[in-house]
Amino acid sequence: MTALISQSEVDQFLSCSRKHYYAFGEKLQPRHFGQGLARGLLGHLVLDAYYSQFIRTRTSIGLRASSVEDVQTALSVMNQPEYLSDPVLLLELRILLEDYFRFYDGELNEWEVLAVEQEFRLDDEFPFKPDMIKRHRTTGKVLVVDHKFLYNFYSDSAIDIMPQLAKYVGALRKIGFQVDGAEYNMLRHRKNATQKFKRVEVTFTDKKIDTFLKEQKIVAEKIREFRKLPLDEWRASVYRTASSFNCQHCSFLALCSTDLNGYNGRDLLVRTSYEPNTYGYLSDVEGEIIE
């Protein structure tokens, strides 16, 4: 059976093949997430709960209050007790989400939610899980939605070159779904920001979709070749994409530095700072940390 390679794994490999090795070769993840990643993960869980409730109940009554309470539940689910004692993170996220629900009050009268975090597969080898798929009640337009918790909104030029939603739209079309385009649903957590929320609808040329899907396939094949290697050969064959931008928020910075310098205590570092990963789509969220 062909190994499944997600958009997130390809993105992580292209970002830094050494980081990809730690996550997928040694199968590690940090025991404790930084605030930026925690905010994104928790925020996604709350929005997933909010929109999933609408699918089940077909009503928006009472959704906002119950979904905000899901912040606390999400913290427990992540099993990260240190954040339970971090009232600042919890309070800031709660305020941001309360403002979000007020800002988009009534949106579910205009849009029908078709799917939330539903996994699809293209050619039985490319799994992908859009945050949400929605359909306009009047026009019938169908959009794939990606939630982003950001310090600053994405620029138009950045959105133009980002592959994730183009891949999702193209893959959905190939497996028979009518999809008209996509939307970035951006929530900005920067303090004193005059604009906290922004939605950008995106359409893609056939050329762009075909290019990104082709690149997905090419990189996935490279990853599969690495997976066939013994771990020591895999580790020796990948390189660091070392830069201040790429490394400053990396979950594997301490481990990477230890390996680079040949320091003693690697095994102890792995035991105390990392755990077997439960990898899903973390890099999609981690990539949102733009300070």
mmCIF file of C-alpha atoms in Angstrom:
data_model
loop_
_atom_site.group_PDB
_atom_site.id
_atom_site.type_symbol
_atom_site.label_atom_id
_atom_site.label_comp_id
_atom_site.label_asym_id
_atom_site.label_seq_id
_atom_site.Cartn_x
_atom_site.Cartn_y
_atom_site.Cartn_z
ATOM 1 C CA MET A 1 0.000 0.000 0.000
ATOM 2 C CA THR A 2 1.318 3.457 -0.922
ATOM 3 C CA ALA A 3 2.231 5.565 2.107
ATOM 4 C CA LEU A 4 -0.105 8.486 2.708
ATOM 5 C CA ILE A 5 1.576 11.898 2.453
ATOM 6 C CA SER A 6 -0.446 14.948 3.466
ATOM 7 C CA GLN A 7 -0.087 18.570 2.416
ATOM 8 C CA SER A 8 1.164 19.274 5.934
ATOM 9 C CA GLU A 9 3.944 16.708 5.673
ATOM 10 C CA VAL A 10 5.050 18.040 2.293
ATOM 11 C CA ASP A 11 4.988 21.576 3.687
ATOM 12 C CA GLN A 12 7.114 20.542 6.644
ATOM 13 C CA PHE A 13 9.592 18.685 4.424
ATOM 14 C CA LEU A 14 9.985 21.700 2.135
ATOM 15 C CA SER A 15 10.321 24.010 5.135
ATOM 16 C CA CYS A 16 13.151 21.945 6.625
ATOM 17 C CA SER A 17 13.935 18.321 5.832
ATOM 18 C CA ARG A 18 15.683 17.971 9.205
ATOM 19 C CA LYS A 19 12.566 19.066 11.060
ATOM 20 C CA HIS A 20 10.553 16.642 8.945
ATOM 21 C CA TYR A 21 12.946 13.842 9.924
ATOM 22 C CA TYR A 22 12.446 14.470 13.650
ATOM 23 C CA ALA A 23 8.661 14.440 13.276
ATOM 24 C CA PHE A 24 8.296 11.563 10.821
ATOM 25 C CA GLY A 25 11.517 9.591 11.141
ATOM 26 C CA GLU A 26 11.969 9.593 14.902
ATOM 27 C CA LYS A 27 8.230 10.298 15.278
ATOM 28 C CA LEU A 28 8.647 12.974 17.936
ATOM 29 C CA GLN A 29 6.624 15.958 19.026
ATOM 30 C CA PRO A 30 7.330 18.454 21.814
ATOM 31 C CA ARG A 31 5.835 17.734 25.206
ATOM 32 C CA HIS A 32 4.925 21.398 25.557
ATOM 33 C CA PHE A 33 3.681 23.640 22.780
ATOM 34 C CA GLY A 34 4.641 27.294 22.611
ATOM 35 C CA GLN A 35 1.937 29.915 23.006
ATOM 36 C CA GLY A 36 1.657 30.656 19.295
ATOM 37 C CA LEU A 37 1.088 27.042 18.344
ATOM 38 C CA ALA A 38 -1.187 26.441 21.328
ATOM 39 C CA ARG A 39 -3.323 29.439 20.357
ATOM 40 C CA GLY A 40 -3.737 28.159 16.829
ATOM 41 C CA LEU A 41 -4.545 24.620 17.902
ATOM 42 C CA LEU A 42 -7.033 25.691 20.549
ATOM 43 C CA GLY A 43 -8.626 28.259 18.284
ATOM 44 C CA HIS A 44 -9.148 25.651 15.596
ATOM 45 C CA LEU A 45 -10.743 23.288 18.093
ATOM 46 C CA VAL A 46 -13.192 25.947 19.208
ATOM 47 C CA LEU A 47 -14.150 26.947 15.657
ATOM 48 C CA ASP A 48 -14.502 23.278 14.746
ATOM 49 C CA ALA A 49 -16.858 22.814 17.689
ATOM 50 C CA TYR A 50 -18.837 25.910 16.732
ATOM 51 C CA TYR A 51 -19.425 24.993 13.109
ATOM 52 C CA SER A 52 -19.845 21.266 13.823
ATOM 53 C CA GLN A 53 -22.685 22.059 16.213
ATOM 54 C CA PHE A 54 -24.451 23.841 13.404
ATOM 55 C CA ILE A 55 -24.237 20.753 11.206
ATOM 56 C CA ARG A 56 -25.817 18.686 13.979
ATOM 57 C CA THR A 57 -28.488 21.116 15.171
ATOM 58 C CA ARG A 58 -29.124 23.291 12.069
ATOM 59 C CA THR A 59 -29.397 26.314 14.314
ATOM 60 C CA SER A 60 -27.033 28.987 15.595
ATOM 61 C CA ILE A 61 -28.950 29.552 18.849
ATOM 62 C CA GLY A 62 -26.640 29.238 21.825
ATOM 63 C CA LEU A 63 -23.633 28.238 19.764
ATOM 64 C CA ARG A 64 -21.435 31.160 20.722
ATOM 65 C CA ALA A 65 -21.557 30.696 24.471
ATOM 66 C CA SER A 66 -21.056 26.944 24.362
ATOM 67 C CA SER A 67 -18.203 27.210 21.883
ATOM 68 C CA VAL A 68 -16.306 29.748 23.959
ATOM 69 C CA GLU A 69 -16.531 27.360 26.889
ATOM 70 C CA ASP A 70 -14.884 24.760 24.662
ATOM 71 C CA VAL A 71 -11.604 26.663 25.063
ATOM 72 C CA GLN A 72 -11.242 25.147 28.521
ATOM 73 C CA THR A 73 -12.221 21.715 27.212
ATOM 74 C CA ALA A 74 -9.708 22.013 24.388
ATOM 75 C CA LEU A 75 -6.948 22.760 26.863
ATOM 76 C CA SER A 76 -7.743 19.585 28.755
ATOM 77 C CA VAL A 77 -7.923 17.524 25.584
ATOM 78 C CA MET A 78 -4.426 18.671 24.646
ATOM 79 C CA ASN A 79 -3.220 17.397 28.027
ATOM 80 C CA GLN A 80 -1.063 20.475 28.497
ATOM 81 C CA PRO A 81 -1.658 21.364 32.159
ATOM 82 C CA GLU A 82 0.801 24.276 32.161
ATOM 83 C CA TYR A 83 -1.604 26.244 29.982
ATOM 84 C CA LEU A 84 -4.391 25.742 32.484
ATOM 85 C CA SER A 85 -2.351 27.960 34.790
ATOM 86 C CA ASP A 86 -1.715 30.544 32.064
ATOM 87 C CA PRO A 87 -4.724 32.848 32.408
ATOM 88 C CA VAL A 88 -3.358 35.361 29.899
ATOM 89 C CA LEU A 89 -3.397 32.955 26.957
ATOM 90 C CA LEU A 90 -6.841 31.652 27.853
ATOM 91 C CA LEU A 91 -8.299 35.104 28.433
ATOM 92 C CA GLU A 92 -6.883 36.588 25.229
ATOM 93 C CA LEU A 93 -8.170 33.683 23.166
ATOM 94 C CA ARG A 94 -11.574 33.836 24.842
ATOM 95 C CA ILE A 95 -11.895 37.566 24.095
ATOM 96 C CA LEU A 96 -10.788 37.085 20.492
ATOM 97 C CA LEU A 97 -13.346 34.340 19.916
ATOM 98 C CA GLU A 98 -16.156 36.239 21.615
ATOM 99 C CA ASP A 99 -15.422 39.192 19.342
ATOM 100 C CA TYR A 100 -15.324 36.852 16.348
ATOM 101 C CA PHE A 101 -18.742 35.385 17.104
ATOM 102 C CA ARG A 102 -20.212 38.864 17.510
ATOM 103 C CA PHE A 103 -18.546 40.138 14.348
ATOM 104 C CA TYR A 104 -19.933 37.304 12.220
ATOM 105 C CA ASP A 105 -23.252 37.032 14.011
ATOM 106 C CA GLY A 106 -25.877 35.780 11.564
ATOM 107 C CA GLU A 107 -23.406 34.307 9.049
ATOM 108 C CA LEU A 108 -25.006 30.894 9.392
ATOM 109 C CA ASN A 109 -28.241 32.338 8.044
ATOM 110 C CA GLU A 110 -26.341 33.083 4.844
ATOM 111 C CA TRP A 111 -24.068 30.050 4.622
ATOM 112 C CA GLU A 112 -24.751 26.326 5.013
ATOM 113 C CA VAL A 113 -21.934 24.335 6.596
ATOM 114 C CA LEU A 114 -21.343 21.152 4.591
ATOM 115 C CA ALA A 115 -18.305 19.669 6.352
ATOM 116 C CA VAL A 116 -15.944 20.385 9.243
ATOM 117 C CA GLU A 117 -12.554 18.649 9.518
ATOM 118 C CA GLN A 118 -13.703 15.863 7.207
ATOM 119 C CA GLU A 119 -10.886 13.822 5.700
ATOM 120 C CA PHE A 120 -10.808 13.180 1.959
ATOM 121 C CA ARG A 121 -8.304 11.272 -0.164
ATOM 122 C CA LEU A 122 -7.101 11.728 -3.711
ATOM 123 C CA ASP A 123 -5.798 8.615 -5.469
ATOM 124 C CA ASP A 124 -5.639 6.800 -2.105
ATOM 125 C CA GLU A 125 -2.313 8.499 -1.327
ATOM 126 C CA PHE A 126 -3.019 12.191 -0.686
ATOM 127 C CA PRO A 127 -5.135 12.698 2.460
ATOM 128 C CA PHE A 128 -6.416 16.184 3.196
ATOM 129 C CA LYS A 129 -8.723 17.652 5.789
ATOM 130 C CA PRO A 130 -10.168 21.134 5.092
ATOM 131 C CA ASP A 131 -11.150 23.139 8.155
ATOM 132 C CA MET A 132 -14.585 23.690 6.668
ATOM 133 C CA ILE A 133 -16.609 23.535 3.454
ATOM 134 C CA LYS A 134 -19.581 25.877 3.145
ATOM 135 C CA ARG A 135 -22.245 26.685 0.568
ATOM 136 C CA HIS A 136 -24.011 30.020 0.034
ATOM 137 C CA ARG A 137 -27.734 29.571 0.513
ATOM 138 C CA THR A 138 -28.696 31.928 -2.317
ATOM 139 C CA THR A 139 -26.037 31.522 -4.991
ATOM 140 C CA GLY A 140 -25.032 27.940 -4.276
ATOM 141 C CA LYS A 141 -21.342 28.906 -4.304
ATOM 142 C CA VAL A 142 -19.179 26.337 -2.490
ATOM 143 C CA LEU A 143 -15.987 27.446 -0.726
ATOM 144 C CA VAL A 144 -13.256 25.545 1.075
ATOM 145 C CA VAL A 145 -12.375 27.498 4.238
ATOM 146 C CA ASP A 146 -9.092 27.600 6.128
ATOM 147 C CA HIS A 147 -8.992 29.244 9.574
ATOM 148 C CA LYS A 148 -5.816 31.152 10.401
ATOM 149 C CA PHE A 149 -4.845 32.656 13.780
ATOM 150 C CA LEU A 150 -2.262 35.286 12.882
ATOM 151 C CA TYR A 151 -0.276 38.155 14.301
ATOM 152 C CA ASN A 152 -0.639 39.949 10.957
ATOM 153 C CA PHE A 153 -2.974 39.154 8.079
ATOM 154 C CA TYR A 154 -1.511 37.475 5.025
ATOM 155 C CA SER A 155 -0.658 39.840 2.198
ATOM 156 C CA ASP A 156 -2.263 39.374 -1.223
ATOM 157 C CA SER A 157 1.088 38.333 -2.673
ATOM 158 C CA ALA A 158 1.548 35.678 0.034
ATOM 159 C CA ILE A 159 -1.955 34.330 -0.533
ATOM 160 C CA ASP A 160 -1.283 34.133 -4.276
ATOM 161 C CA ILE A 161 1.652 31.758 -3.813
ATOM 162 C CA MET A 162 0.341 29.559 -0.967
ATOM 163 C CA PRO A 163 -0.432 26.003 -2.128
ATOM 164 C CA GLN A 164 -2.695 24.507 0.532
ATOM 165 C CA LEU A 165 -6.149 25.642 -0.562
ATOM 166 C CA ALA A 166 -5.346 25.289 -4.255
ATOM 167 C CA LYS A 167 -4.477 21.639 -3.596
ATOM 168 C CA TYR A 168 -7.677 21.112 -1.620
ATOM 169 C CA VAL A 169 -9.872 22.693 -4.285
ATOM 170 C CA GLY A 170 -8.182 20.749 -7.077
ATOM 171 C CA ALA A 171 -8.298 17.444 -5.212
ATOM 172 C CA LEU A 172 -11.980 17.868 -4.318
ATOM 173 C CA ARG A 173 -12.816 18.562 -7.940
ATOM 174 C CA LYS A 174 -10.897 15.480 -9.056
ATOM 175 C CA ILE A 175 -12.898 13.250 -6.721
ATOM 176 C CA GLY A 176 -16.168 14.701 -7.941
ATOM 177 C CA PHE A 177 -17.103 17.617 -5.682
ATOM 178 C CA GLN A 178 -18.333 20.929 -7.026
ATOM 179 C CA VAL A 179 -16.069 23.546 -5.476
ATOM 180 C CA ASP A 180 -16.033 27.137 -6.695
ATOM 181 C CA GLY A 181 -13.124 28.510 -4.715
ATOM 182 C CA ALA A 182 -11.654 28.969 -1.274
ATOM 183 C CA GLU A 183 -11.516 31.407 1.628
ATOM 184 C CA TYR A 184 -8.934 32.350 4.214
ATOM 185 C CA ASN A 185 -10.727 33.109 7.478
ATOM 186 C CA MET A 186 -8.120 35.129 9.364
ATOM 187 C CA LEU A 187 -8.269 36.051 13.063
ATOM 188 C CA ARG A 188 -5.572 38.484 14.180
ATOM 189 C CA HIS A 189 -4.478 38.287 17.817
ATOM 190 C CA ARG A 190 -2.116 41.275 17.776
ATOM 191 C CA LYS A 191 -2.881 43.581 20.660
ATOM 192 C CA ASN A 192 -4.413 46.948 19.764
ATOM 193 C CA ALA A 193 -5.047 45.864 16.177
ATOM 194 C CA THR A 194 -7.725 48.047 14.606
ATOM 195 C CA GLN A 195 -8.959 45.153 12.455
ATOM 196 C CA LYS A 196 -9.149 41.715 14.026
ATOM 197 C CA PHE A 197 -10.951 39.724 11.370
ATOM 198 C CA LYS A 198 -10.611 39.390 7.636
ATOM 199 C CA ARG A 199 -11.911 36.925 5.081
ATOM 200 C CA VAL A 200 -10.305 36.688 1.662
ATOM 201 C CA GLU A 201 -11.997 34.678 -1.070
ATOM 202 C CA VAL A 202 -9.600 33.061 -3.517
ATOM 203 C CA THR A 203 -10.030 31.494 -6.937
ATOM 204 C CA PHE A 204 -7.389 29.475 -8.739
ATOM 205 C CA THR A 205 -6.420 28.986 -12.356
ATOM 206 C CA ASP A 206 -6.306 25.426 -13.650
ATOM 207 C CA LYS A 207 -2.587 25.922 -14.223
ATOM 208 C CA LYS A 208 -1.934 26.794 -10.580
ATOM 209 C CA ILE A 209 -3.957 23.834 -9.309
ATOM 210 C CA ASP A 210 -2.238 21.399 -11.667
ATOM 211 C CA THR A 211 1.200 22.743 -10.722
ATOM 212 C CA PHE A 212 0.638 22.449 -6.977
ATOM 213 C CA LEU A 213 -0.846 18.946 -7.240
ATOM 214 C CA LYS A 214 2.063 17.858 -9.433
ATOM 215 C CA GLU A 215 4.531 19.271 -6.892
ATOM 216 C CA GLN A 216 2.665 17.463 -4.104
ATOM 217 C CA LYS A 217 3.160 14.191 -5.931
ATOM 218 C CA ILE A 218 6.841 14.800 -6.713
ATOM 219 C CA VAL A 219 7.753 15.760 -3.138
ATOM 220 C CA ALA A 220 5.678 12.904 -1.722
ATOM 221 C CA GLU A 221 7.752 10.468 -3.765
ATOM 222 C CA LYS A 222 10.967 11.984 -2.362
ATOM 223 C CA ILE A 223 9.590 11.537 1.166
ATOM 224 C CA ARG A 224 8.693 7.913 0.483
ATOM 225 C CA GLU A 225 12.289 7.253 -0.581
ATOM 226 C CA PHE A 226 13.555 8.656 2.719
ATOM 227 C CA ARG A 227 11.078 6.521 4.650
ATOM 228 C CA LYS A 228 12.647 3.398 3.150
ATOM 229 C CA LEU A 229 16.033 4.202 4.714
ATOM 230 C CA PRO A 230 17.265 3.099 8.158
ATOM 231 C CA LEU A 231 16.990 6.011 10.586
ATOM 232 C CA ASP A 232 20.720 6.679 10.750
ATOM 233 C CA GLU A 233 20.924 6.927 6.946
ATOM 234 C CA TRP A 234 17.822 9.100 6.832
ATOM 235 C CA ARG A 235 19.253 11.437 9.464
ATOM 236 C CA ALA A 236 22.564 11.691 7.605
ATOM 237 C CA SER A 237 20.829 12.455 4.308
ATOM 238 C CA VAL A 238 18.738 15.486 5.294
ATOM 239 C CA TYR A 239 19.794 19.064 5.847
ATOM 240 C CA ARG A 240 18.861 22.044 7.947
ATOM 241 C CA THR A 241 17.106 25.054 6.455
ATOM 242 C CA ALA A 242 18.773 27.236 9.039
ATOM 243 C CA SER A 243 17.632 30.843 9.325
ATOM 244 C CA SER A 244 16.328 33.057 12.094
ATOM 245 C CA PHE A 245 12.857 33.073 10.526
ATOM 246 C CA ASN A 246 12.731 29.321 10.059
ATOM 247 C CA CYS A 247 14.284 28.307 13.366
ATOM 248 C CA GLN A 248 12.968 30.749 15.958
ATOM 249 C CA HIS A 249 9.638 28.961 16.471
ATOM 250 C CA CYS A 250 10.785 25.445 15.581
ATOM 251 C CA SER A 251 9.732 22.789 18.084
ATOM 252 C CA PHE A 252 12.921 20.840 17.424
ATOM 253 C CA LEU A 253 15.437 23.665 17.837
ATOM 254 C CA ALA A 254 17.032 22.250 21.016
ATOM 255 C CA LEU A 255 17.341 18.769 19.541
ATOM 256 C CA CYS A 256 18.687 20.080 16.246
ATOM 257 C CA SER A 257 21.293 22.190 18.056
ATOM 258 C CA THR A 258 22.336 19.226 20.199
ATOM 259 C CA ASP A 259 22.863 17.062 17.118
ATOM 260 C CA LEU A 260 24.671 19.841 15.265
ATOM 261 C CA ASN A 261 27.153 20.466 18.077
ATOM 262 C CA GLY A 262 27.595 16.847 19.105
ATOM 263 C CA TYR A 263 26.562 17.580 22.679
ATOM 264 C CA ASN A 264 26.099 14.765 25.174
ATOM 265 C CA GLY A 265 22.700 14.114 26.656
ATOM 266 C CA ARG A 266 20.699 13.641 23.471
ATOM 267 C CA ASP A 267 18.768 10.666 24.852
ATOM 268 C CA LEU A 268 17.922 12.555 28.029
ATOM 269 C CA LEU A 269 16.749 15.559 26.004
ATOM 270 C CA VAL A 270 14.474 13.365 23.898
ATOM 271 C CA ARG A 271 12.992 11.673 26.980
ATOM 272 C CA THR A 272 12.348 14.891 28.868
ATOM 273 C CA SER A 273 11.358 17.320 26.106
ATOM 274 C CA TYR A 274 9.649 15.153 23.489
ATOM 275 C CA GLU A 275 7.111 12.359 23.246
ATOM 276 C CA PRO A 276 5.774 10.040 20.513
ATOM 277 C CA ASN A 277 3.904 12.225 18.100
ATOM 278 C CA THR A 278 0.199 12.173 17.438
ATOM 279 C CA TYR A 279 0.796 14.000 14.193
ATOM 280 C CA GLY A 280 -2.233 15.219 12.361
ATOM 281 C CA TYR A 281 -2.081 18.577 10.659
ATOM 282 C CA LEU A 282 0.031 20.551 13.098
ATOM 283 C CA SER A 283 2.285 22.224 10.584
ATOM 284 C CA ASP A 284 -0.684 23.979 9.001
ATOM 285 C CA VAL A 285 -1.208 25.704 12.326
ATOM 286 C CA GLU A 286 2.468 26.129 13.158
ATOM 287 C CA GLY A 287 2.982 27.985 9.902
ATOM 288 C CA GLU A 288 0.594 30.666 11.082
ATOM 289 C CA ILE A 289 3.067 31.998 13.628
ATOM 290 C CA ILE A 290 4.114 35.192 11.894
ATOM 291 C CA GLU A 291 5.373 37.851 14.300
#
